[in-house]
């Protein structure tokens, strides 16, 4: 009964939930284990990405790199909003926290190993996420949006206030980490050409993105994921079931903030300058747009949303330029098309691209089952 | 229970495995010398064919910085079209690719990647904005792409040892501050001076220059943060300190805001603004806009003192303004001529000079060397000569002092030149450059 209800009302979660339900470990070998399946999938993805990075042009490599500052942040946001029902307009600011941490730590006489810098930046962002989450746990809907909006507006201002350390309006230059000699030699041996800085950054970004996706995909089908969904769907029922609402919300926010932190590390080393103008409200909203287009709560949707955010603008601008528009006109077409895509998605696929496809599939399956039962 | 434990163990293993992969991937941060970054030897002819040469730029064409600044690249394009119509440079037509970065460094990186890696431009020209351009200066120099005539007066572009491929163009803010400061110290020795500064390099460098001559006269320094449109506290601070002469190193919108705020507070000091903040037409329309029509035009600016390094559209009889207006009429997009377009054309003029100087067999390294060798002798619309050499990549070396009178500029002191820190200010007493009959530079 409850299963049937879930199926009709929340098809997205139903499919996610079955993937991870404990029965899957019962029989059928390794493939039934969520973890093994996800790890396998990620390794496959890593191989796929490596092949892609080695075959496409240097510019495409740089674009694939850019994707990796969106994917972790968008994935974190989609889990927060889609699964836990909290909205955040402040994820751009959380990325700024990580980006500034990374930039300051890299800008030392003898910087720490980069892996450690990543961990510190993500930890600090998670901490900020905990503080915001603690406040956010008491707020709903527009109030929550308002509080996180304040974060998005306020945080870049800190860079101006602490100009000495954070570089003010000009920002901090970032010298991106280089491949270790062993890794560079290894890549040169395998691919037959030397590893460029941008390609290494792209590799690093994809390794981190896939790691984030792996952790999140396991988390959402775990006990925590179920708790978050319960809190989203019915607070009273969740509380009666023994769930501490506040704790669940804060935890969701912390996890989401940590993911934004990974995005922040990547935006710092890809942009090579950390300045307040990068972390305007537009960035936070872009992340929201990506999850809405992709489909709330879907990690695949997060990837698709990020793809659209990164590739649509140059694609449309180039199309406009080829169509005979001048530079200014072509540049203005991009936001227009972006808006149209968003409106079309809202009208035609209100569950987002992935959500709608999944919904159509599940509806058909349900209809078939109903027929069979009859 | 057993399953649970196995699964957690498996999870831990997977996490560790991935983490170690990552650690292995990024061994150290200090090994700077990555040998892989693009082979340089054959890179030097990128973007050049027998019939064309490709120049790129990043500009804010959309977003908050677009008003005004988005007019620069159409100006540049119009002048290039004019040159192309006359046969191009050394038989090569100039192909000009403009990409919108919305004044956001993350976008600047992205579009510069596109310009260099996909569009394969020969050189960058006039990339706009201190923060946006800072994001790509390392990349451009690593890729050995000539990064010419950055559209910003920051001091950062003049570092030939660190950034051999980057060249500044407009006079830096320190130079403006020094020349303006000296004029005020000499002409108004009893003035109590207040500084109205943008809270970044622009304000800081300007103040640094002005203080060399005005240290004893300055009674207050008020700094605003761009984005915050309430300058009441700053203007009140200047008023309370008794400043009767205010120098502003600020962008045009803050010229309008400071004027309106002073009007509201009934504060009537004498005003001076740096070149950036004194575009009469733009400030006039902003005044009208901000005051919701109460202040009609730039009339408030009457008597304001400012610096100049290019002729303006307010002096239609100037031969350079004539030339560029003519070019705009023939090759522009039909919108009115403006000082931003003139700025873009003056940069284009410098670019054509540099390409002429580099000769028929132009390479990326060659154009850099040509500017270092011959740049100081480039003649163009600029009021003070270029300062380019092996040790200097700074560009226009000085400014003149003018006063705004009835929507026109009246020259008070002809152009003077100066260098860094406390190097002296020298008169530039040669005759102003005049355009050649065909309107093209003539560099050999």
JSON list of C-alpha atoms in Angstrom, two decimals, chain B residues 191-377:
[
{"chain": "B", "resi": 191, "resn": "UNK", "atom": "CA", "xyz": [42.60, 74.61, -0.42]},
{"chain": "B", "resi": 192, "resn": "UNK", "atom": "CA", "xyz": [41.65, 72.02, 2.18]},
{"chain": "B", "resi": 193, "resn": "UNK", "atom": "CA", "xyz": [41.57, 68.87, 0.11]},
{"chain": "B", "resi": 194, "resn": "UNK", "atom": "CA", "xyz": [39.31, 65.85, 0.63]},
{"chain": "B", "resi": 195, "resn": "UNK", "atom": "CA", "xyz": [39.73, 62.60, -1.28]},
{"chain": "B", "resi": 196, "resn": "UNK", "atom": "CA", "xyz": [36.75, 60.55, -2.47]},
{"chain": "B", "resi": 197, "resn": "UNK", "atom": "CA", "xyz": [38.10, 57.12, -3.36]},
{"chain": "B", "resi": 198, "resn": "UNK", "atom": "CA", "xyz": [36.90, 53.83, -4.76]},
{"chain": "B", "resi": 199, "resn": "UNK", "atom": "CA", "xyz": [38.01, 51.10, -2.36]},
{"chain": "B", "resi": 200, "resn": "UNK", "atom": "CA", "xyz": [40.44, 49.30, -4.65]},
{"chain": "B", "resi": 201, "resn": "UNK", "atom": "CA", "xyz": [43.67, 49.83, -6.62]},
{"chain": "B", "resi": 202, "resn": "UNK", "atom": "CA", "xyz": [42.03, 52.63, -8.58]},
{"chain": "B", "resi": 203, "resn": "UNK", "atom": "CA", "xyz": [41.39, 54.74, -5.49]},
{"chain": "B", "resi": 204, "resn": "UNK", "atom": "CA", "xyz": [44.58, 53.63, -3.77]},
{"chain": "B", "resi": 205, "resn": "UNK", "atom": "CA", "xyz": [46.96, 54.36, -6.67]},
{"chain": "B", "resi": 206, "resn": "UNK", "atom": "CA", "xyz": [45.24, 57.67, -7.40]},
{"chain": "B", "resi": 207, "resn": "UNK", "atom": "CA", "xyz": [45.52, 58.76, -3.78]},
{"chain": "B", "resi": 208, "resn": "UNK", "atom": "CA", "xyz": [49.14, 57.63, -3.65]},
{"chain": "B", "resi": 209, "resn": "UNK", "atom": "CA", "xyz": [49.95, 59.90, -6.59]},
{"chain": "B", "resi": 210, "resn": "UNK", "atom": "CA", "xyz": [47.97, 62.89, -5.31]},
{"chain": "B", "resi": 211, "resn": "UNK", "atom": "CA", "xyz": [49.48, 62.69, -1.83]},
{"chain": "B", "resi": 212, "resn": "UNK", "atom": "CA", "xyz": [52.97, 63.30, -3.19]},
{"chain": "B", "resi": 213, "resn": "UNK", "atom": "CA", "xyz": [51.99, 66.92, -3.76]},
{"chain": "B", "resi": 214, "resn": "UNK", "atom": "CA", "xyz": [49.05, 67.41, -1.43]},
{"chain": "B", "resi": 215, "resn": "UNK", "atom": "CA", "xyz": [50.14, 65.61, 1.74]},
{"chain": "B", "resi": 216, "resn": "UNK", "atom": "CA", "xyz": [49.92, 68.84, 3.77]},
{"chain": "B", "resi": 217, "resn": "UNK", "atom": "CA", "xyz": [46.59, 69.96, 2.31]},
{"chain": "B", "resi": 218, "resn": "UNK", "atom": "CA", "xyz": [44.59, 66.76, 2.66]},
{"chain": "B", "resi": 219, "resn": "UNK", "atom": "CA", "xyz": [42.12, 66.95, 5.53]},
{"chain": "B", "resi": 220, "resn": "UNK", "atom": "CA", "xyz": [40.00, 63.86, 4.88]},
{"chain": "B", "resi": 221, "resn": "UNK", "atom": "CA", "xyz": [39.94, 60.62, 2.91]},
{"chain": "B", "resi": 222, "resn": "UNK", "atom": "CA", "xyz": [36.60, 58.91, 2.29]},
{"chain": "B", "resi": 223, "resn": "UNK", "atom": "CA", "xyz": [36.46, 55.50, 0.66]},
{"chain": "B", "resi": 224, "resn": "UNK", "atom": "CA", "xyz": [33.36, 53.90, -0.86]},
{"chain": "B", "resi": 225, "resn": "UNK", "atom": "CA", "xyz": [32.77, 50.28, -1.77]},
{"chain": "B", "resi": 226, "resn": "UNK", "atom": "CA", "xyz": [31.50, 49.86, -5.30]},
{"chain": "B", "resi": 227, "resn": "UNK", "atom": "CA", "xyz": [28.03, 48.38, -5.29]},
{"chain": "B", "resi": 228, "resn": "UNK", "atom": "CA", "xyz": [26.92, 50.36, -2.25]},
{"chain": "B", "resi": 229, "resn": "UNK", "atom": "CA", "xyz": [24.96, 53.25, -3.73]},
{"chain": "B", "resi": 230, "resn": "UNK", "atom": "CA", "xyz": [24.66, 55.32, -0.54]},
{"chain": "B", "resi": 231, "resn": "UNK", "atom": "CA", "xyz": [27.63, 57.68, -0.37]},
{"chain": "B", "resi": 232, "resn": "UNK", "atom": "CA", "xyz": [26.00, 59.90, 2.26]},
{"chain": "B", "resi": 233, "resn": "UNK", "atom": "CA", "xyz": [28.48, 58.91, 5.00]},
{"chain": "B", "resi": 234, "resn": "UNK", "atom": "CA", "xyz": [31.48, 59.59, 2.78]},
{"chain": "B", "resi": 235, "resn": "UNK", "atom": "CA", "xyz": [30.30, 63.01, 1.63]},
{"chain": "B", "resi": 236, "resn": "UNK", "atom": "CA", "xyz": [29.29, 63.95, 5.18]},
{"chain": "B", "resi": 237, "resn": "UNK", "atom": "CA", "xyz": [32.76, 62.94, 6.36]},
{"chain": "B", "resi": 238, "resn": "UNK", "atom": "CA", "xyz": [34.37, 65.25, 3.79]},
{"chain": "B", "resi": 239, "resn": "UNK", "atom": "CA", "xyz": [31.99, 68.07, 4.67]},
{"chain": "B", "resi": 240, "resn": "UNK", "atom": "CA", "xyz": [32.59, 67.66, 8.42]},
{"chain": "B", "resi": 241, "resn": "UNK", "atom": "CA", "xyz": [36.36, 67.79, 7.90]},
{"chain": "B", "resi": 242, "resn": "UNK", "atom": "CA", "xyz": [35.92, 71.14, 6.21]},
{"chain": "B", "resi": 243, "resn": "UNK", "atom": "CA", "xyz": [37.25, 70.05, 2.84]},
{"chain": "B", "resi": 244, "resn": "UNK", "atom": "CA", "xyz": [36.63, 72.76, 0.26]},
{"chain": "B", "resi": 245, "resn": "UNK", "atom": "CA", "xyz": [38.21, 70.90, -2.67]},
{"chain": "B", "resi": 246, "resn": "UNK", "atom": "CA", "xyz": [37.27, 67.28, -3.32]},
{"chain": "B", "resi": 247, "resn": "UNK", "atom": "CA", "xyz": [39.21, 64.99, -5.67]},
{"chain": "B", "resi": 248, "resn": "UNK", "atom": "CA", "xyz": [37.36, 61.89, -6.77]},
{"chain": "B", "resi": 249, "resn": "UNK", "atom": "CA", "xyz": [38.98, 58.70, -8.02]},
{"chain": "B", "resi": 250, "resn": "UNK", "atom": "CA", "xyz": [35.75, 56.97, -8.88]},
{"chain": "B", "resi": 251, "resn": "UNK", "atom": "CA", "xyz": [33.72, 55.51, -11.75]},
{"chain": "B", "resi": 252, "resn": "UNK", "atom": "CA", "xyz": [31.06, 57.61, -13.57]},
{"chain": "B", "resi": 253, "resn": "UNK", "atom": "CA", "xyz": [28.09, 56.38, -11.53]},
{"chain": "B", "resi": 254, "resn": "UNK", "atom": "CA", "xyz": [29.81, 57.58, -8.35]},
{"chain": "B", "resi": 255, "resn": "UNK", "atom": "CA", "xyz": [30.49, 60.98, -9.90]},
{"chain": "B", "resi": 256, "resn": "UNK", "atom": "CA", "xyz": [26.75, 61.30, -10.29]},
{"chain": "B", "resi": 257, "resn": "UNK", "atom": "CA", "xyz": [26.04, 59.93, -6.80]},
{"chain": "B", "resi": 258, "resn": "UNK", "atom": "CA", "xyz": [28.60, 62.20, -5.11]},
{"chain": "B", "resi": 259, "resn": "UNK", "atom": "CA", "xyz": [27.23, 65.27, -6.92]},
{"chain": "B", "resi": 260, "resn": "UNK", "atom": "CA", "xyz": [23.63, 64.49, -5.97]},
{"chain": "B", "resi": 261, "resn": "UNK", "atom": "CA", "xyz": [24.53, 63.69, -2.36]},
{"chain": "B", "resi": 262, "resn": "UNK", "atom": "CA", "xyz": [26.50, 66.94, -2.03]},
{"chain": "B", "resi": 263, "resn": "UNK", "atom": "CA", "xyz": [23.57, 68.84, -3.52]},
{"chain": "B", "resi": 264, "resn": "UNK", "atom": "CA", "xyz": [21.27, 67.27, -0.92]},
{"chain": "B", "resi": 265, "resn": "UNK", "atom": "CA", "xyz": [23.66, 68.15, 1.92]},
{"chain": "B", "resi": 266, "resn": "UNK", "atom": "CA", "xyz": [24.11, 71.67, 0.58]},
{"chain": "B", "resi": 267, "resn": "UNK", "atom": "CA", "xyz": [27.84, 71.00, 0.37]},
{"chain": "B", "resi": 268, "resn": "UNK", "atom": "CA", "xyz": [29.56, 73.08, -2.30]},
{"chain": "B", "resi": 269, "resn": "UNK", "atom": "CA", "xyz": [33.28, 72.36, -2.53]},
{"chain": "B", "resi": 270, "resn": "UNK", "atom": "CA", "xyz": [35.27, 72.65, -5.74]},
{"chain": "B", "resi": 271, "resn": "UNK", "atom": "CA", "xyz": [35.44, 69.26, -7.48]},
{"chain": "B", "resi": 272, "resn": "UNK", "atom": "CA", "xyz": [38.01, 67.35, -9.48]},
{"chain": "B", "resi": 273, "resn": "UNK", "atom": "CA", "xyz": [37.49, 63.87, -10.92]},
{"chain": "B", "resi": 274, "resn": "UNK", "atom": "CA", "xyz": [39.94, 61.53, -12.55]},
{"chain": "B", "resi": 275, "resn": "UNK", "atom": "CA", "xyz": [39.46, 60.84, -16.25]},
{"chain": "B", "resi": 276, "resn": "UNK", "atom": "CA", "xyz": [37.46, 57.65, -15.65]},
{"chain": "B", "resi": 277, "resn": "UNK", "atom": "CA", "xyz": [34.73, 59.47, -13.73]},
{"chain": "B", "resi": 278, "resn": "UNK", "atom": "CA", "xyz": [34.32, 62.53, -15.92]},
{"chain": "B", "resi": 279, "resn": "UNK", "atom": "CA", "xyz": [32.53, 61.48, -19.12]},
{"chain": "B", "resi": 280, "resn": "UNK", "atom": "CA", "xyz": [30.12, 64.41, -19.43]},
{"chain": "B", "resi": 281, "resn": "UNK", "atom": "CA", "xyz": [27.51, 62.63, -21.51]},
{"chain": "B", "resi": 282, "resn": "UNK", "atom": "CA", "xyz": [27.44, 59.48, -19.40]},
{"chain": "B", "resi": 283, "resn": "UNK", "atom": "CA", "xyz": [27.48, 61.31, -16.06]},
{"chain": "B", "resi": 284, "resn": "UNK", "atom": "CA", "xyz": [24.80, 63.66, -17.36]},
{"chain": "B", "resi": 285, "resn": "UNK", "atom": "CA", "xyz": [22.48, 60.81, -18.24]},
{"chain": "B", "resi": 286, "resn": "UNK", "atom": "CA", "xyz": [23.23, 59.10, -14.91]},
{"chain": "B", "resi": 287, "resn": "UNK", "atom": "CA", "xyz": [22.41, 62.32, -13.04]},
{"chain": "B", "resi": 288, "resn": "UNK", "atom": "CA", "xyz": [19.13, 62.53, -14.88]},
{"chain": "B", "resi": 289, "resn": "UNK", "atom": "CA", "xyz": [18.45, 58.87, -14.16]},
{"chain": "B", "resi": 290, "resn": "UNK", "atom": "CA", "xyz": [19.38, 58.82, -10.46]},
{"chain": "B", "resi": 291, "resn": "UNK", "atom": "CA", "xyz": [17.55, 62.05, -9.66]},
{"chain": "B", "resi": 292, "resn": "UNK", "atom": "CA", "xyz": [14.47, 60.81, -11.56]},
{"chain": "B", "resi": 293, "resn": "UNK", "atom": "CA", "xyz": [14.63, 63.77, -13.90]},
{"chain": "B", "resi": 294, "resn": "UNK", "atom": "CA", "xyz": [15.19, 66.46, -11.24]},
{"chain": "B", "resi": 295, "resn": "UNK", "atom": "CA", "xyz": [18.69, 67.11, -12.57]},
{"chain": "B", "resi": 296, "resn": "UNK", "atom": "CA", "xyz": [18.45, 67.26, -16.34]},
{"chain": "B", "resi": 297, "resn": "UNK", "atom": "CA", "xyz": [22.03, 66.96, -17.58]},
{"chain": "B", "resi": 298, "resn": "UNK", "atom": "CA", "xyz": [25.67, 67.38, -16.71]},
{"chain": "B", "resi": 299, "resn": "UNK", "atom": "CA", "xyz": [25.18, 71.06, -15.84]},
{"chain": "B", "resi": 300, "resn": "UNK", "atom": "CA", "xyz": [26.11, 70.23, -12.25]},
{"chain": "B", "resi": 301, "resn": "UNK", "atom": "CA", "xyz": [29.56, 69.39, -13.53]},
{"chain": "B", "resi": 302, "resn": "UNK", "atom": "CA", "xyz": [30.25, 72.98, -14.56]},
{"chain": "B", "resi": 303, "resn": "UNK", "atom": "CA", "xyz": [33.63, 74.04, -13.21]},
{"chain": "B", "resi": 304, "resn": "UNK", "atom": "CA", "xyz": [34.76, 70.49, -12.43]},
{"chain": "B", "resi": 305, "resn": "UNK", "atom": "CA", "xyz": [38.46, 69.86, -13.04]},
{"chain": "B", "resi": 306, "resn": "UNK", "atom": "CA", "xyz": [39.56, 66.63, -14.69]},
{"chain": "B", "resi": 307, "resn": "UNK", "atom": "CA", "xyz": [42.39, 64.90, -16.52]},
{"chain": "B", "resi": 308, "resn": "UNK", "atom": "CA", "xyz": [42.48, 63.85, -20.14]},
{"chain": "B", "resi": 309, "resn": "UNK", "atom": "CA", "xyz": [44.70, 61.69, -22.31]},
{"chain": "B", "resi": 310, "resn": "UNK", "atom": "CA", "xyz": [42.56, 61.46, -25.46]},
{"chain": "B", "resi": 311, "resn": "UNK", "atom": "CA", "xyz": [40.54, 64.01, -27.40]},
{"chain": "B", "resi": 312, "resn": "UNK", "atom": "CA", "xyz": [36.80, 63.76, -26.80]},
{"chain": "B", "resi": 313, "resn": "UNK", "atom": "CA", "xyz": [33.62, 64.01, -28.84]},
{"chain": "B", "resi": 314, "resn": "UNK", "atom": "CA", "xyz": [32.97, 67.29, -27.00]},
{"chain": "B", "resi": 315, "resn": "UNK", "atom": "CA", "xyz": [35.66, 68.91, -29.21]},
{"chain": "B", "resi": 316, "resn": "UNK", "atom": "CA", "xyz": [34.46, 68.20, -32.74]},
{"chain": "B", "resi": 317, "resn": "UNK", "atom": "CA", "xyz": [37.08, 70.47, -34.29]},
{"chain": "B", "resi": 318, "resn": "UNK", "atom": "CA", "xyz": [39.96, 68.27, -33.05]},
{"chain": "B", "resi": 319, "resn": "UNK", "atom": "CA", "xyz": [41.46, 66.50, -36.10]},
{"chain": "B", "resi": 320, "resn": "UNK", "atom": "CA", "xyz": [41.43, 63.12, -34.33]},
{"chain": "B", "resi": 321, "resn": "UNK", "atom": "CA", "xyz": [37.82, 63.48, -33.24]},
{"chain": "B", "resi": 322, "resn": "UNK", "atom": "CA", "xyz": [37.04, 64.44, -36.84]},
{"chain": "B", "resi": 323, "resn": "UNK", "atom": "CA", "xyz": [38.83, 61.37, -38.21]},
{"chain": "B", "resi": 324, "resn": "UNK", "atom": "CA", "xyz": [37.22, 58.93, -35.77]},
{"chain": "B", "resi": 325, "resn": "UNK", "atom": "CA", "xyz": [33.76, 60.43, -36.14]},
{"chain": "B", "resi": 326, "resn": "UNK", "atom": "CA", "xyz": [34.17, 60.08, -39.88]},
{"chain": "B", "resi": 327, "resn": "UNK", "atom": "CA", "xyz": [35.24, 56.43, -39.48]},
{"chain": "B", "resi": 328, "resn": "UNK", "atom": "CA", "xyz": [32.28, 55.80, -37.20]},
{"chain": "B", "resi": 329, "resn": "UNK", "atom": "CA", "xyz": [29.86, 57.32, -39.70]},
{"chain": "B", "resi": 330, "resn": "UNK", "atom": "CA", "xyz": [31.18, 55.03, -42.44]},
{"chain": "B", "resi": 331, "resn": "UNK", "atom": "CA", "xyz": [31.76, 51.80, -40.49]},
{"chain": "B", "resi": 332, "resn": "UNK", "atom": "CA", "xyz": [29.78, 52.13, -37.26]},
{"chain": "B", "resi": 333, "resn": "UNK", "atom": "CA", "xyz": [26.43, 50.60, -36.42]},
{"chain": "B", "resi": 334, "resn": "UNK", "atom": "CA", "xyz": [24.43, 53.82, -36.82]},
{"chain": "B", "resi": 335, "resn": "UNK", "atom": "CA", "xyz": [24.30, 54.68, -33.12]},
{"chain": "B", "resi": 336, "resn": "UNK", "atom": "CA", "xyz": [25.76, 58.02, -31.99]},
{"chain": "B", "resi": 337, "resn": "UNK", "atom": "CA", "xyz": [29.52, 58.48, -31.63]},
{"chain": "B", "resi": 338, "resn": "UNK", "atom": "CA", "xyz": [30.75, 58.47, -28.02]},
{"chain": "B", "resi": 339, "resn": "UNK", "atom": "CA", "xyz": [33.96, 58.78, -26.02]},
{"chain": "B", "resi": 340, "resn": "UNK", "atom": "CA", "xyz": [33.92, 55.02, -25.34]},
{"chain": "B", "resi": 341, "resn": "UNK", "atom": "CA", "xyz": [33.90, 54.33, -29.08]},
{"chain": "B", "resi": 342, "resn": "UNK", "atom": "CA", "xyz": [36.69, 56.87, -29.52]},
{"chain": "B", "resi": 343, "resn": "UNK", "atom": "CA", "xyz": [38.66, 55.02, -26.82]},
{"chain": "B", "resi": 344, "resn": "UNK", "atom": "CA", "xyz": [38.14, 51.74, -28.72]},
{"chain": "B", "resi": 345, "resn": "UNK", "atom": "CA", "xyz": [39.30, 53.37, -31.96]},
{"chain": "B", "resi": 346, "resn": "UNK", "atom": "CA", "xyz": [42.38, 54.85, -30.32]},
{"chain": "B", "resi": 347, "resn": "UNK", "atom": "CA", "xyz": [43.31, 51.36, -29.11]},
{"chain": "B", "resi": 348, "resn": "UNK", "atom": "CA", "xyz": [42.71, 49.97, -32.58]},
{"chain": "B", "resi": 349, "resn": "UNK", "atom": "CA", "xyz": [44.97, 52.71, -33.93]},
{"chain": "B", "resi": 350, "resn": "UNK", "atom": "CA", "xyz": [47.70, 51.59, -31.54]},
{"chain": "B", "resi": 351, "resn": "UNK", "atom": "CA", "xyz": [47.21, 47.99, -32.62]},
{"chain": "B", "resi": 352, "resn": "UNK", "atom": "CA", "xyz": [47.59, 48.88, -36.28]},
{"chain": "B", "resi": 353, "resn": "UNK", "atom": "CA", "xyz": [50.75, 50.83, -35.41]},
{"chain": "B", "resi": 354, "resn": "UNK", "atom": "CA", "xyz": [52.13, 47.78, -33.61]},
{"chain": "B", "resi": 355, "resn": "UNK", "atom": "CA", "xyz": [51.34, 45.46, -36.53]},
{"chain": "B", "resi": 356, "resn": "UNK", "atom": "CA", "xyz": [53.00, 47.88, -38.94]},
{"chain": "B", "resi": 357, "resn": "UNK", "atom": "CA", "xyz": [56.03, 48.02, -36.68]},
{"chain": "B", "resi": 358, "resn": "UNK", "atom": "CA", "xyz": [56.24, 44.22, -36.56]},
{"chain": "B", "resi": 359, "resn": "UNK", "atom": "CA", "xyz": [56.52, 44.14, -40.33]},
{"chain": "B", "resi": 360, "resn": "UNK", "atom": "CA", "xyz": [55.40, 41.73, -43.03]},
{"chain": "B", "resi": 361, "resn": "UNK", "atom": "CA", "xyz": [56.78, 38.63, -41.30]},
{"chain": "B", "resi": 362, "resn": "UNK", "atom": "CA", "xyz": [54.80, 39.10, -38.12]},
{"chain": "B", "resi": 363, "resn": "UNK", "atom": "CA", "xyz": [55.06, 36.69, -35.20]},
{"chain": "B", "resi": 364, "resn": "UNK", "atom": "CA", "xyz": [53.80, 36.82, -31.62]},
{"chain": "B", "resi": 365, "resn": "UNK", "atom": "CA", "xyz": [57.29, 37.40, -30.27]},
{"chain": "B", "resi": 366, "resn": "UNK", "atom": "CA", "xyz": [57.97, 39.83, -33.10]},
{"chain": "B", "resi": 367, "resn": "UNK", "atom": "CA", "xyz": [55.08, 42.13, -32.27]},
{"chain": "B", "resi": 368, "resn": "UNK", "atom": "CA", "xyz": [56.15, 42.24, -28.61]},
{"chain": "B", "resi": 369, "resn": "UNK", "atom": "CA", "xyz": [59.67, 43.18, -29.64]},
{"chain": "B", "resi": 370, "resn": "UNK", "atom": "CA", "xyz": [58.38, 45.74, -32.14]},
{"chain": "B", "resi": 371, "resn": "UNK", "atom": "CA", "xyz": [56.35, 47.52, -29.46]},
{"chain": "B", "resi": 372, "resn": "UNK", "atom": "CA", "xyz": [59.33, 47.51, -27.10]},
{"chain": "B", "resi": 373, "resn": "UNK", "atom": "CA", "xyz": [61.64, 48.87, -29.81]},
{"chain": "B", "resi": 374, "resn": "UNK", "atom": "CA", "xyz": [59.40, 51.36, -31.61]},
{"chain": "B", "resi": 375, "resn": "UNK", "atom": "CA", "xyz": [56.38, 51.88, -29.33]},
{"chain": "B", "resi": 376, "resn": "UNK", "atom": "CA", "xyz": [57.78, 55.04, -27.79]},
{"chain": "B", "resi": 377, "resn": "UNK", "atom": "CA", "xyz": [57.66, 56.72, -31.20]}
]
